[in-house]
Tab-separated table of C-alpha atoms in Angstrom:
chain	number	residue	atom	x	y	z
X	1	ALA	CA	-44.018	-11.797	29.350
X	2	ALA	CA	-46.221	-12.782	26.369
X	3	LEU	CA	-49.318	-10.728	25.515
X	4	PRO	CA	-52.586	-12.663	26.015
X	5	ASP	CA	-54.145	-11.373	22.773
X	6	ASP	CA	-50.967	-11.876	20.691
X	7	PRO	CA	-48.622	-14.564	22.055
X	8	ASP	CA	-46.105	-13.810	19.298
X	9	VAL	CA	-45.384	-10.464	20.996
X	10	VAL	CA	-43.297	-10.542	24.158
X	11	LEU	CA	-42.166	-7.906	26.657
X	12	VAL	CA	-38.624	-8.068	28.014
X	13	GLY	CA	-37.017	-5.999	30.759
X	14	ASP	CA	-33.244	-5.664	30.748
X	15	PRO	CA	-30.490	-4.772	33.262
X	16	ARG	CA	-30.361	-1.197	31.955
X	17	GLY	CA	-33.976	-0.526	32.938
X	18	THR	CA	-35.328	-0.649	29.374
X	19	LEU	CA	-38.637	-2.324	28.568
X	20	THR	CA	-38.706	-3.716	25.019
X	21	ARG	CA	-41.497	-5.218	22.938
X	22	TYR	CA	-40.359	-7.949	20.520
X	23	HIS	CA	-41.938	-10.072	17.838
X	24	GLY	CA	-40.997	-13.442	19.316
X	25	PRO	CA	-40.711	-15.679	16.236
X	26	SER	CA	-38.485	-13.268	14.314
X	27	GLY	CA	-36.744	-11.541	17.233
X	28	ARG	CA	-37.546	-8.162	15.662
X	29	ARG	CA	-37.668	-5.246	18.110
X	30	LEU	CA	-40.986	-3.399	17.863
X	31	ALA	CA	-40.598	-0.675	20.510
X	32	ALA	CA	-38.505	0.215	23.566
X	33	GLN	CA	-38.858	2.519	26.559
X	34	ALA	CA	-36.347	3.447	29.267
X	35	LEU	CA	-38.140	3.293	32.630
X	36	ALA	CA	-35.462	4.504	35.087
X	37	THR	CA	-36.195	1.597	37.411
X	38	GLY	CA	-32.656	0.301	37.511
X	39	ALA	CA	-32.322	-3.275	36.327
X	40	ILE	CA	-35.851	-4.569	35.641
X	41	THR	CA	-36.373	-7.633	37.810
X	42	SER	CA	-40.119	-8.244	37.477
X	43	LEU	CA	-42.904	-7.744	34.910
X	44	ASP	CA	-46.588	-8.385	35.688
X	45	LEU	CA	-49.201	-8.121	32.906
X	46	SER	CA	-52.795	-7.153	33.597
X	47	PRO	CA	-55.308	-9.882	32.644
X	48	ASP	CA	-56.460	-7.941	29.567
X	49	GLY	CA	-52.893	-7.265	28.415
X	50	ARG	CA	-53.356	-3.485	28.422
X	51	TRP	CA	-51.002	-2.692	31.318
X	52	VAL	CA	-47.740	-4.010	32.674
X	53	LEU	CA	-46.138	-3.396	36.047
X	54	ALA	CA	-42.364	-3.085	35.990
X	55	SER	CA	-40.173	-3.117	39.066
X	56	GLY	CA	-36.414	-3.108	39.376
X	57	ASP	CA	-33.559	-2.777	41.799
X	58	ARG	CA	-34.586	0.817	42.566
X	59	PRO	CA	-37.542	1.208	44.948
X	60	GLY	CA	-40.983	1.790	43.478
X	61	VAL	CA	-43.083	0.414	40.613
X	62	VAL	CA	-43.888	1.794	37.143
X	63	LEU	CA	-47.240	1.175	35.433
X	64	VAL	CA	-46.814	1.091	31.631
X	65	ARG	CA	-49.402	1.108	28.828
X	66	VAL	CA	-48.533	-1.890	26.654
X	67	SER	CA	-49.759	-0.470	23.339
X	68	ASP	CA	-47.050	2.216	23.145
X	69	LEU	CA	-44.906	1.456	26.241
X	70	THR	CA	-45.771	4.833	27.759
X	71	PRO	CA	-45.238	5.032	31.546
X	72	VAL	CA	-48.567	6.291	32.885
X	73	LEU	CA	-47.928	6.041	36.618
X	74	ARG	CA	-44.799	5.979	38.743
X	75	LEU	CA	-45.521	4.697	42.206
X	76	PRO	CA	-42.999	5.685	44.892
X	77	PRO	CA	-41.949	3.209	47.595
X	78	ALA	CA	-44.384	4.755	50.083
X	79	LEU	CA	-47.214	3.539	47.816
X	80	ALA	CA	-45.685	0.516	46.140
X	81	GLN	CA	-43.000	-1.690	47.570
X	82	ALA	CA	-44.923	-4.336	45.634
X	83	ALA	CA	-47.948	-4.493	43.330
X	84	ALA	CA	-50.120	-7.157	41.689
X	85	PHE	CA	-53.169	-7.466	39.448
X	86	ALA	CA	-56.351	-9.317	40.438
X	87	PRO	CA	-58.154	-11.439	37.809
X	88	ASP	CA	-60.684	-8.646	37.186
X	89	GLY	CA	-57.918	-6.130	36.429
X	90	THR	CA	-57.972	-4.411	39.807
X	91	LEU	CA	-54.500	-3.263	40.829
X	92	TRP	CA	-53.374	-3.786	44.420
X	93	THR	CA	-50.330	-1.966	45.785
X	94	ALA	CA	-48.374	-2.424	49.006
X	95	GLY	CA	-46.418	0.378	50.635
X	96	LEU	CA	-47.134	2.199	53.862
X	97	ASP	CA	-50.568	0.609	53.471
X	98	ALA	CA	-52.404	-1.679	51.049
X	99	ARG	CA	-54.466	0.112	48.383
X	100	ARG	CA	-56.864	-0.933	45.655
X	101	TRP	CA	-56.974	0.795	42.242
X	102	ARG	CA	-59.461	0.559	39.402
X	103	LEU	CA	-57.504	1.450	36.291
X	104	PRO	CA	-57.324	3.998	34.858
X	105	ALA	CA	-59.232	5.704	37.702
X	106	ALA	CA	-57.668	7.451	40.656
X	107	LEU	CA	-56.140	5.830	43.698
X	108	ALA	CA	-58.613	4.327	46.141
X	109	ALA	CA	-58.483	4.772	49.895
X	110	PRO	CA	-56.143	2.655	52.006
X	111	THR	CA	-57.613	-0.769	52.686
X	112	ARG	CA	-55.316	-2.118	55.369
X	113	THR	CA	-52.421	-0.713	57.375
X	114	PHE	CA	-49.736	-2.245	59.561
X	115	PRO	CA	-47.581	-0.152	61.928
X	116	VAL	CA	-44.403	-0.907	59.957
X	117	GLY	CA	-45.968	-0.879	56.476
X	118	ILE	CA	-46.948	-3.472	53.876
X	119	SER	CA	-44.192	-5.416	52.156
X	120	ALA	CA	-46.183	-7.766	49.865
X	121	VAL	CA	-49.658	-8.068	48.343
X	122	ARG	CA	-51.248	-10.834	46.238
X	123	PRO	CA	-54.909	-11.297	45.167
X	124	ASP	CA	-56.135	-14.891	45.110
X	125	PRO	CA	-56.838	-16.542	41.717
X	126	THR	CA	-60.573	-15.806	41.969
X	127	GLY	CA	-60.144	-12.162	42.986
X	128	ALA	CA	-62.374	-12.739	46.019
X	129	ARG	CA	-59.587	-12.372	48.574
X	130	VAL	CA	-56.272	-10.595	48.831
X	131	ALA	CA	-53.324	-11.482	51.029
X	132	VAL	CA	-51.235	-8.657	52.439
X	133	ALA	CA	-48.105	-8.961	54.538
X	134	GLY	CA	-46.470	-6.572	56.934
X	135	ALA	CA	-42.789	-5.909	57.300
X	136	SER	CA	-43.139	-7.370	60.809
X	137	GLY	CA	-43.999	-10.829	59.424
X	138	LEU	CA	-47.782	-10.658	59.858
X	139	VAL	CA	-49.828	-12.029	56.933
X	140	ALA	CA	-53.546	-11.194	56.659
X	141	ILE	CA	-56.149	-12.570	54.246
X	142	LEU	CA	-58.809	-9.958	53.414
X	143	ASP	CA	-62.104	-10.085	51.586
X	144	ALA	CA	-61.386	-8.077	48.432
X	145	GLN	CA	-64.769	-6.301	48.524
X	146	THR	CA	-65.651	-5.840	52.196
X	147	LEU	CA	-62.014	-5.768	53.389
X	148	GLU	CA	-62.969	-7.911	56.368
X	149	THR	CA	-60.160	-10.097	57.713
X	150	HIS	CA	-60.597	-13.798	56.926
X	151	GLY	CA	-57.572	-14.833	58.917
X	152	GLU	CA	-54.078	-13.921	60.039
X	153	ALA	CA	-50.792	-15.767	60.484
X	154	ASN	CA	-47.304	-14.713	61.513
X	155	LEU	CA	-43.940	-15.605	60.018
X	156	GLY	CA	-42.159	-14.221	63.058
X	157	PRO	CA	-39.663	-11.349	63.003
X	158	ALA	CA	-39.074	-11.370	59.249
X	159	VAL	CA	-39.961	-9.064	56.364
X	160	VAL	CA	-42.234	-10.974	53.962
X	161	LYS	CA	-40.792	-10.685	50.452
X	162	ASP	CA	-43.515	-12.439	48.458
X	163	ILE	CA	-46.854	-14.268	48.724
X	164	ALA	CA	-48.266	-16.877	46.334
X	165	TRP	CA	-51.611	-18.669	46.073
X	166	ARG	CA	-52.273	-22.155	44.782
X	167	ALA	CA	-54.297	-22.092	41.545
X	168	ASP	CA	-57.533	-23.013	43.355
X	169	GLY	CA	-56.963	-20.493	46.158
X	170	GLY	CA	-56.824	-23.281	48.734
X	171	ARG	CA	-53.274	-22.743	49.900
X	172	LEU	CA	-51.099	-19.722	50.593
X	173	ILE	CA	-47.312	-19.566	50.898
X	174	ALA	CA	-45.289	-16.648	52.230
X	175	GLY	CA	-41.520	-16.234	52.325
X	176	GLY	CA	-39.357	-13.731	54.118
X	177	ALA	CA	-35.895	-12.405	54.710
X	178	LEU	CA	-35.166	-15.061	57.311
X	179	PRO	CA	-34.311	-18.539	55.959
X	180	MET	CA	-37.865	-19.860	55.896
X	181	ALA	CA	-41.057	-20.110	53.853
X	182	ARG	CA	-44.380	-21.071	55.394
X	183	SER	CA	-47.578	-22.287	53.804
X	184	TRP	CA	-51.124	-22.561	55.098
X	185	ASP	CA	-54.396	-24.160	54.164
X	186	ALA	CA	-56.298	-20.974	53.270
X	187	SER	CA	-59.581	-22.566	52.202
X	188	GLY	CA	-61.261	-22.064	55.572
X	189	ALA	CA	-61.874	-19.054	57.766
X	190	ALA	CA	-58.263	-18.860	58.932
X	191	PRO	CA	-54.903	-20.177	57.725
X	192	ARG	CA	-53.928	-23.511	59.291
X	193	GLU	CA	-51.648	-26.541	58.861
X	194	GLU	CA	-48.473	-24.520	58.894
X	195	ASP	CA	-45.413	-25.904	57.102
X	196	THR	CA	-41.890	-24.478	57.217
X	197	GLN	CA	-39.168	-24.787	54.585
X	198	GLY	CA	-35.574	-23.569	54.821
X	199	GLY	CA	-33.963	-21.002	52.552
X	200	MET	CA	-34.517	-17.261	52.133
X	201	ALA	CA	-37.452	-16.589	49.801
X	202	ARG	CA	-37.608	-13.670	47.344
X	203	ARG	CA	-40.048	-14.964	44.704
X	204	LEU	CA	-42.607	-17.711	45.293
X	205	GLY	CA	-44.992	-19.868	43.300
X	206	LEU	CA	-47.411	-22.770	43.879
């Protein structure tokens, strides 16, 4: 992950659970921090480059301050099976419920719950909506401010592993533990024009 205000500086997570900041052109190591996440499998920078979310093969997510690589928040699986930043810097987490944070303030109230918990969360590129998915395969599109439901769709009996939006927010794709990924036209009031692709999905992009 490259920092938005200094593209010569990159963050790298390794199989030992260490987050390292490098000077890209020279390869010089600037700082390192062991995060106890297990092998780091995902890094997500906040839009302003101040924070990074690190997740690994151990459950939970760690929020790290980029300037000194200090872990400032460790989110257990009950709060964060997954997490993502909105364009305005708001942090959304998915665990037993979906929650919205305003960093560095305290945790906000739950915004949406499913009986079996939330397995994925992804704000749209504008920050106006957020998609959340339940472990039962239900995907809901919520208004990010009012939390009203714009629409719902169902992948069937599959845990949704990831959600991705097209750059203009007009299409949504969700993939689960079963060998399928489905996408919808999300520009209207409800998802429609469902497509199905084979293959188990763990990480998605449009």
